[in-house]
Short mmCIF file of C-alpha atoms and ligand atoms in Angstrom, two decimals:
data_model
loop_
_atom_site.label_atom_id
_atom_site.label_comp_id
_atom_site.label_asym_id
_atom_site.label_seq_id
_atom_site.Cartn_x
_atom_site.Cartn_y
_atom_site.Cartn_z
CA MET A 1 149.75 87.52 82.61
CA ILE A 2 153.24 88.97 82.92
CA THR A 3 156.06 86.47 83.15
CA VAL A 4 158.30 87.24 86.05
CA ILE A 5 161.76 85.69 85.90
CA LYS A 6 164.14 84.82 88.71
CA LEU A 7 167.92 85.31 88.45
CA HIS A 8 169.87 84.19 91.50
CA ASP A 9 167.84 85.55 94.43
CA LYS A 10 165.97 88.34 92.61
CA TYR A 11 162.80 88.64 90.58
CA PHE A 12 162.48 90.69 87.40
CA LYS A 13 159.47 91.68 85.28
CA PRO A 14 159.30 92.41 81.53
CA PHE A 15 160.10 96.04 80.82
CA ILE A 16 161.22 96.81 77.25
CA SER A 17 160.47 94.50 74.33
CA ALA A 18 162.92 93.28 71.71
CA LYS A 19 160.88 95.15 69.09
CA GLU A 20 161.20 98.45 70.92
CA ILE A 21 164.96 98.00 71.25
CA ASP A 22 165.19 97.23 67.56
CA ASP A 23 163.26 100.37 66.62
CA VAL A 24 165.43 102.54 68.82
CA LEU A 25 168.67 101.13 67.37
CA GLN A 26 167.33 101.76 63.88
CA ARG A 27 166.63 105.39 64.75
CA LEU A 28 170.08 105.84 66.32
CA ALA A 29 171.84 104.25 63.33
CA ILE A 30 170.19 106.66 60.91
CA GLU A 31 170.74 109.69 63.11
CA ILE A 32 174.42 108.88 63.62
CA ALA A 33 175.01 108.07 59.95
CA GLU A 34 173.58 111.47 58.96
CA ASP A 35 175.79 113.31 61.47
CA VAL A 36 178.91 111.41 60.50
CA GLY A 37 178.53 112.25 56.82
CA ASP A 38 181.34 110.91 54.64
CA GLU A 39 183.68 109.91 57.46
CA ILE A 40 184.25 106.25 58.24
CA PRO A 41 183.61 106.14 61.96
CA VAL A 42 185.10 103.75 64.48
CA PHE A 43 182.48 102.40 66.82
CA VAL A 44 183.92 101.44 70.19
CA GLY A 45 181.84 99.06 72.27
CA ILE A 46 182.36 98.89 76.00
CA LEU A 47 182.47 95.24 77.06
CA ASN A 48 180.92 93.21 78.42
CA GLY A 49 177.46 94.72 78.43
CA SER A 50 177.50 96.34 74.98
CA PHE A 51 178.12 93.25 72.83
CA MET A 52 174.46 92.94 71.82
CA VAL A 53 173.97 96.65 71.18
CA VAL A 54 177.08 96.79 69.03
CA SER A 55 176.18 93.67 67.09
CA ASP A 56 172.63 94.80 66.33
CA PHE A 57 173.54 98.46 65.82
CA ILE A 58 176.24 97.98 63.21
CA LYS A 59 173.98 95.71 61.18
CA LYS A 60 171.65 98.68 60.90
CA TYR A 61 174.43 101.19 60.18
CA PRO A 62 173.89 102.00 56.51
CA LYS A 63 177.46 102.97 55.55
CA PRO A 64 181.04 101.66 55.95
CA CYS A 65 182.34 101.66 59.53
CA GLU A 66 184.90 100.02 61.79
CA VAL A 67 184.31 98.32 65.11
CA THR A 68 186.49 97.70 68.12
CA PHE A 69 186.05 97.08 71.84
CA ILE A 70 187.49 98.05 75.15
CA LYS A 71 186.69 96.14 78.29
CA LEU A 72 185.88 97.81 81.59
CA ALA A 73 184.23 96.46 84.72
CA SER A 74 182.46 98.35 87.49
CA TYR A 75 179.36 96.62 88.71
CA GLU A 76 179.07 94.42 91.79
CA GLY A 77 175.66 92.73 92.08
CA VAL A 78 173.07 95.45 91.54
CA LYS A 79 175.30 98.40 92.53
CA SER A 80 177.63 100.51 90.41
CA THR A 81 181.04 101.06 92.02
CA GLU A 82 183.49 103.97 91.65
CA ASP A 83 186.33 101.62 91.02
CA ILE A 84 186.49 100.94 87.29
CA GLN A 85 188.87 98.26 86.15
CA ARG A 86 190.51 98.59 82.75
CA LEU A 87 190.61 94.99 81.53
CA ILE A 88 191.33 95.53 77.83
CA GLY A 89 192.35 98.98 76.58
CA LEU A 90 192.62 100.45 73.11
CA THR A 91 194.47 98.16 70.74
CA GLN A 92 194.55 100.39 67.69
CA ASP A 93 195.69 103.87 66.76
CA LEU A 94 192.70 106.21 66.53
CA THR A 95 194.55 109.40 65.63
CA GLY A 96 192.40 111.66 63.48
CA ARG A 97 189.41 109.31 63.57
CA THR A 98 185.76 109.94 64.27
CA VAL A 99 185.06 107.79 67.31
CA ILE A 100 181.65 106.88 68.61
CA ILE A 101 181.38 105.06 71.91
CA LEU A 102 178.56 102.52 71.98
CA GLU A 103 177.30 101.87 75.47
CA ASP A 104 174.54 99.57 76.60
CA ILE A 105 173.68 101.71 79.56
CA ILE A 106 174.84 104.84 81.33
CA ASP A 107 174.06 104.84 85.00
CA THR A 108 176.27 106.89 87.36
CA GLY A 109 178.62 107.83 84.55
CA ASN A 110 181.68 106.36 86.29
CA THR A 111 182.41 104.08 83.37
CA LEU A 112 182.03 106.99 80.99
CA ALA A 113 184.52 109.03 83.03
CA GLU A 114 187.01 106.20 82.58
CA VAL A 115 186.32 106.15 78.83
CA HIS A 116 187.12 109.87 78.70
CA ARG A 117 190.37 109.26 80.62
CA ILE A 118 191.30 106.58 78.10
CA PHE A 119 190.71 108.96 75.18
CA LYS A 120 192.29 112.02 76.76
CA ASN A 121 195.67 111.44 75.13
CA GLU A 122 194.40 109.94 71.88
CA LYS A 123 194.37 112.55 69.19
CA VAL A 124 190.97 111.58 67.78
CA LYS A 125 189.11 113.93 65.47
CA SER A 126 185.94 113.71 67.51
CA LEU A 127 184.60 111.60 70.34
CA LYS A 128 180.87 111.08 70.66
CA ILE A 129 178.87 109.03 73.12
CA ALA A 130 175.91 106.88 72.18
CA THR A 131 174.01 104.78 74.68
CA LEU A 132 170.99 102.55 74.33
CA PHE A 133 169.79 103.15 77.90
CA TYR A 134 170.31 106.12 80.17
CA LYS A 135 169.27 106.57 83.80
CA PRO A 136 169.08 110.37 84.25
CA GLU A 137 168.32 110.13 87.97
CA ALA A 138 171.50 108.14 88.58
CA TYR A 139 173.84 110.16 86.35
CA LYS A 140 176.36 112.17 88.38
CA LYS A 141 178.75 113.46 85.68
CA ASP A 142 178.44 116.21 83.13
CA PHE A 143 179.92 114.63 80.04
CA LYS A 144 177.63 115.23 77.14
CA LEU A 145 175.63 112.25 75.90
CA HIS A 146 175.26 112.77 72.16
CA TYR A 147 172.87 109.95 71.35
CA VAL A 148 170.46 108.46 73.87
CA GLY A 149 168.18 105.57 72.97
CA ILE A 150 165.76 105.29 75.90
CA GLU A 151 165.71 107.14 79.20
CA ILE A 152 164.75 104.78 82.00
CA PRO A 153 164.04 105.17 85.73
CA ASN A 154 166.77 104.46 88.24
CA LYS A 155 165.99 100.79 88.66
CA PHE A 156 168.17 97.82 87.93
CA ILE A 157 167.53 96.09 84.62
CA VAL A 158 168.78 92.91 82.96
CA GLY A 159 168.71 91.42 79.49
CA TYR A 160 170.04 92.36 76.10
CA GLY A 161 173.66 92.14 77.24
CA LEU A 162 173.04 93.43 80.76
CA ASP A 163 173.52 91.01 83.62
CA TYR A 164 172.81 90.48 87.27
CA ASP A 165 175.89 88.71 88.62
CA GLY A 166 176.55 87.03 85.31
CA LEU A 167 172.99 86.01 84.47
CA GLY A 168 170.47 87.54 82.08
CA ARG A 169 172.75 88.74 79.28
CA ASN A 170 171.21 86.35 76.78
CA LEU A 171 167.65 87.60 77.18
CA PRO A 172 166.47 89.28 73.97
CA GLU A 173 164.38 91.83 75.89
CA ILE A 174 164.81 93.96 78.99
CA TYR A 175 163.53 93.03 82.43
CA GLN A 176 163.32 95.39 85.40
CA ILE A 177 163.86 94.42 89.02
CA LYS A 178 160.65 93.98 90.99
CA GLU A 179 160.03 96.55 93.72
CA THR A 180 158.87 93.95 96.12
CA GLN A 181 160.18 90.46 95.77
CA HIS A 182 158.01 87.38 95.57
CA MET A 183 155.16 87.63 98.07
CA THR A 184 152.18 85.58 99.15
CA ASN A 185 149.30 87.94 99.85
CA LEU A 186 146.10 86.61 101.30
CA VAL A 187 142.72 88.09 102.00
CA LEU A 188 141.36 86.20 104.97
CA PHE A 189 137.64 85.97 105.47
CA GLY A 190 135.35 84.27 107.87
CA PRO A 191 132.09 84.96 109.63
CA PRO A 192 132.25 86.07 113.26
CA GLY A 193 133.25 83.07 115.34
CA ALA A 194 134.97 81.22 112.49
CA GLY A 195 138.35 81.34 114.21
CA LYS A 196 139.93 83.83 111.85
CA GLY A 197 142.11 85.49 114.50
CA THR A 198 143.48 82.15 115.73
CA GLN A 199 144.28 81.00 112.21
CA ALA A 200 145.75 84.35 111.14
CA ASP A 201 148.17 84.15 114.08
CA PHE A 202 149.21 80.71 112.99
CA LEU A 203 149.62 81.58 109.27
CA LYS A 204 151.62 84.66 110.15
CA GLU A 205 154.13 82.51 112.04
CA LYS A 206 154.29 79.62 109.58
CA TYR A 207 154.69 81.72 106.42
CA ASP A 208 156.34 84.77 107.94
CA LEU A 209 153.54 87.04 106.77
CA VAL A 210 152.51 90.41 108.14
CA HIS A 211 148.95 90.45 109.47
CA ILE A 212 147.17 93.67 108.52
CA SER A 213 143.91 93.93 110.38
CA THR A 214 142.07 97.00 109.14
CA GLY A 215 140.51 97.51 112.57
CA ASP A 216 143.95 97.54 114.22
CA VAL A 217 145.33 99.87 111.53
CA PHE A 218 142.50 102.33 112.14
CA ARG A 219 142.92 102.21 115.90
CA TYR A 220 146.69 102.66 115.56
CA ASN A 221 146.40 105.70 113.24
CA ILE A 222 143.74 107.37 115.33
CA LYS A 223 145.53 106.72 118.62
CA ASN A 224 148.81 108.05 117.23
CA GLU A 225 147.05 110.98 115.57
CA THR A 226 148.69 110.39 112.19
CA ALA A 227 147.50 112.64 109.37
CA LEU A 228 145.49 109.76 107.93
CA GLY A 229 144.14 108.86 111.36
CA MET A 230 142.90 112.40 111.91
CA LEU A 231 141.37 112.44 108.47
CA ALA A 232 139.57 109.14 109.10
CA LYS A 233 138.38 110.41 112.47
CA SER A 234 136.92 113.55 110.94
CA TYR A 235 134.57 111.38 108.88
CA MET A 236 133.76 109.07 111.76
CA ASP A 237 132.96 112.03 114.03
CA LYS A 238 130.40 113.20 111.48
CA GLY A 239 128.93 109.71 111.41
CA GLU A 240 130.11 109.22 107.84
CA LEU A 241 131.88 106.26 106.27
CA VAL A 242 135.63 106.69 105.88
CA PRO A 243 136.30 106.99 102.12
CA ASP A 244 138.03 103.96 100.61
CA GLN A 245 140.99 106.05 99.54
CA VAL A 246 141.79 106.96 103.15
CA THR A 247 141.72 103.30 104.14
CA ILE A 248 143.83 102.33 101.14
CA ASP A 249 146.36 105.03 102.02
CA MET A 250 146.63 103.60 105.52
CA LEU A 251 147.09 100.08 104.16
CA ASN A 252 149.67 101.41 101.74
CA ALA A 253 151.60 102.85 104.67
CA GLU A 254 151.52 99.44 106.40
CA VAL A 255 152.71 97.68 103.25
CA GLU A 256 155.50 100.26 102.82
CA LYS A 257 156.67 99.65 106.38
CA ASN A 258 157.09 95.97 105.55
CA THR A 259 158.50 95.78 102.03
CA ASP A 260 160.80 92.94 103.08
CA ALA A 261 157.87 90.80 104.18
CA ASN A 262 157.13 87.46 102.57
CA GLY A 263 153.60 88.74 102.13
CA PHE A 264 150.53 90.03 103.89
CA ILE A 265 147.33 88.72 105.39
CA PHE A 266 144.58 91.29 104.87
CA ASP A 267 141.88 90.97 107.44
CA GLY A 268 138.75 93.15 107.46
CA PHE A 269 139.47 94.55 104.01
CA PRO A 270 138.25 94.58 101.27
CA ARG A 271 134.51 94.60 101.96
CA THR A 272 133.21 95.88 98.64
CA ASN A 273 134.02 95.42 94.98
CA ALA A 274 135.43 98.93 94.81
CA GLN A 275 137.74 98.15 97.73
CA ALA A 276 138.85 94.87 96.17
CA ASP A 277 139.67 96.81 93.00
CA ALA A 278 141.59 99.40 94.99
CA LEU A 279 143.52 96.67 96.79
CA ASP A 280 144.45 95.06 93.46
CA LYS A 281 145.75 98.44 92.29
CA LEU A 282 147.72 98.93 95.48
CA MET A 283 149.37 95.52 95.13
CA ASP A 284 149.99 96.16 91.46
CA SER A 285 151.81 99.39 92.29
CA LYS A 286 154.09 97.26 94.48
CA ASP A 287 154.71 94.86 91.58
CA SER A 288 152.71 92.31 93.51
CA GLN A 289 149.22 90.87 93.72
CA ILE A 290 146.61 89.24 95.93
CA ASN A 291 147.18 85.51 95.54
CA ALA A 292 144.08 84.22 97.26
CA MET A 293 140.97 85.01 99.20
CA ILE A 294 140.57 82.29 101.79
CA ALA A 295 137.24 82.05 103.55
CA LEU A 296 136.67 79.91 106.60
CA GLU A 297 133.33 78.20 106.18
CA VAL A 298 131.36 77.32 109.29
CA ASP A 299 127.72 76.37 109.61
CA ASP A 300 125.52 79.12 111.11
CA GLU A 301 124.27 76.99 114.01
CA ILE A 302 127.82 76.17 115.06
CA LEU A 303 128.80 79.83 114.86
CA VAL A 304 125.86 80.84 117.06
CA GLU A 305 126.81 78.19 119.61
CA ARG A 306 130.50 79.21 119.57
CA LEU A 307 129.73 82.90 119.96
CA LEU A 308 127.20 82.40 122.73
CA SER A 309 129.69 80.35 124.72
CA ARG A 310 132.44 82.93 124.02
CA GLY A 311 130.01 85.65 125.20
CA LYS A 312 129.64 83.92 128.56
CA THR A 313 133.35 84.36 129.32
CA SER A 314 134.47 87.33 127.18
CA GLY A 315 131.90 89.82 128.38
CA ARG A 316 131.52 91.10 124.79
CA THR A 317 127.90 92.20 124.71
CA ASP A 318 127.56 91.55 120.97
CA ASP A 319 128.48 87.90 121.67
CA ALA A 320 125.72 87.44 124.24
CA ASP A 321 122.54 88.04 122.30
CA GLU A 322 121.38 85.45 119.76
CA PRO A 323 119.43 87.79 117.42
CA ILE A 324 122.42 90.16 117.29
CA ILE A 325 124.73 87.24 116.51
CA ARG A 326 122.47 85.97 113.73
CA ASN A 327 122.31 89.45 112.32
CA ARG A 328 126.10 89.78 112.24
CA ILE A 329 126.39 86.44 110.49
CA ALA A 330 123.75 87.42 107.92
CA GLU A 331 125.54 90.71 107.33
CA TYR A 332 128.79 88.86 106.74
CA TYR A 333 127.23 86.74 104.00
CA ASN A 334 125.60 89.76 102.41
CA LYS A 335 128.91 91.54 102.22
CA THR A 336 131.15 88.68 101.22
CA ALA A 337 128.94 87.32 98.48
CA VAL A 338 130.19 90.01 96.08
CA LEU A 339 133.79 89.41 97.08
CA LYS A 340 133.45 85.70 96.61
CA ASP A 341 132.37 86.50 93.04
CA PHE A 342 135.17 89.04 92.58
CA TYR A 343 137.92 86.62 93.58
CA SER A 344 136.27 83.58 91.99
CA ALA A 345 136.37 85.40 88.67
CA GLN A 346 140.17 85.57 89.08
CA ASN A 347 140.30 81.93 90.25
CA LYS A 348 141.47 83.14 93.61
CA TYR A 349 138.64 82.13 95.90
CA PHE A 350 139.24 79.25 98.28
CA GLY A 351 136.64 78.11 100.80
CA VAL A 352 138.08 76.11 103.69
CA ASP A 353 136.03 74.00 106.08
CA GLY A 354 136.32 75.81 109.40
CA VAL A 355 134.83 73.07 111.56
CA GLY A 356 137.17 70.77 113.47
CA SER A 357 140.19 71.10 115.73
CA ILE A 358 142.41 74.18 115.37
CA GLU A 359 145.20 71.93 114.03
CA ASP A 360 142.93 70.32 111.45
CA ILE A 361 141.83 73.69 110.10
CA THR A 362 145.40 74.90 110.07
CA VAL A 363 146.39 71.90 107.93
CA ARG A 364 143.53 72.67 105.50
CA LEU A 365 144.64 76.30 105.18
CA SER A 366 148.26 75.30 104.63
CA THR A 367 147.23 72.91 101.89
CA VAL A 368 145.65 75.81 100.00
CA ILE A 369 148.56 78.22 100.58
CA ASP A 370 151.27 75.71 99.69
CA LYS A 371 149.68 75.27 96.27
CA LEU A 372 149.62 79.02 95.46
P1 LIG B 401 178.02 103.52 85.38
O1 LIG B 401 179.51 103.42 85.42
O2 LIG B 401 177.42 103.67 86.77
O3 LIG B 401 177.48 104.53 84.39
O4 LIG B 401 177.50 102.12 84.93
C1 LIG B 401 177.79 101.61 83.72
C2 LIG B 401 177.90 100.13 83.73
O5 LIG B 401 177.24 99.55 84.84
C3 LIG B 401 177.18 99.61 82.54
O6 LIG B 401 178.05 99.52 81.45
C4 LIG B 401 176.70 98.29 82.97
O7 LIG B 401 177.67 97.31 82.79
C5 LIG B 401 176.46 98.46 84.43
N1 LIG B 401 175.05 98.80 84.74
C6 LIG B 401 174.51 99.99 85.03
N2 LIG B 401 173.21 99.92 85.27
C7 LIG B 401 172.87 98.63 85.11
C8 LIG B 401 171.62 97.92 85.20
O8 LIG B 401 170.54 98.44 85.49
N3 LIG B 401 171.69 96.59 84.96
C9 LIG B 401 172.85 95.93 84.65
N4 LIG B 401 174.02 96.56 84.55
C10 LIG B 401 174.04 97.90 84.78
MG1 LIG B 402 178.82 98.32 80.28
#
């Protein structure tokens, strides 16, 4: 189980361990010491972020060295700004010295540009740049980076000196921002006539969730002739089942459209173990997960009664014939049995009594969701 942490309004997941950082600093210390040879270098840390890197790095540096700091500030929240403030400049004469900048992270390179401006008029012997982390996709400058610890994707990280609005610097390891923030994702199940639609509408409102009904998603994609819709249709026209991957791709598109959502209610999917697995993978790729499968439980005889009376007014032919109704109910239990096992194994299966007034059932569902 990964431990997600919350700093201010954002969630972060573990990304780089303290051990890995330690190993990288060890490697850099040896590499730099070899290059520096007999010189006594001056390591210059860029505050605030680099205090941990500098502290741990110089303990590993195997030869005599000096250490000093300059203090620059650029970040606002999770965005790097062009406007670098020089808070504390150089306080010592570095003429003729071998200088190695120690950075925690190089992102756009704006801070580094300021460092180069600071050193432009210093008559140092050499100026080299070392950074623990480097985001190549974000880097917009062409100053050479002489020593790079770990290249990382262009995502905001915290820990090991790096902060999000002041918090997170004390963490001994690195955490990366979660793609999607905290979500409640439900798989809603119920036999025909259980009142799933009614309850989904209610849950959607109460918890601000996006209702993804696989049937609706299919109809939407086919009607709008999306690439995935056409692909799905080509299978359906041949009387074949639409491959799971096509369905998953459609669901992925729905999830992508709603990354700000508080979560999703999946309805009509998954129906097989393989689909449940695929859905877990999809949620995982969004840094999220299915929190619960909630099944509305209603006695067969009550379902038959409900559907027959619905059939009298709705005109749905499959709601009018008792053997057909019983068959649909039986099919539901056949299909969901495996899913009940799948989610039970993850302690995520919740059966809810679906008999009673709409409000009563709603209260029962909320009780389950509020505890997730
Ligand atoms: P740059 O000027 O865009 O290269 O950014 C450098 C400075 O921004 C670093 O010294 C950090 O203080 C800060 N920074 C860049 N990326 C991150 C990050 O992912 N998390 C926290 N701070 C960051
Ligand atoms: Mg910094």
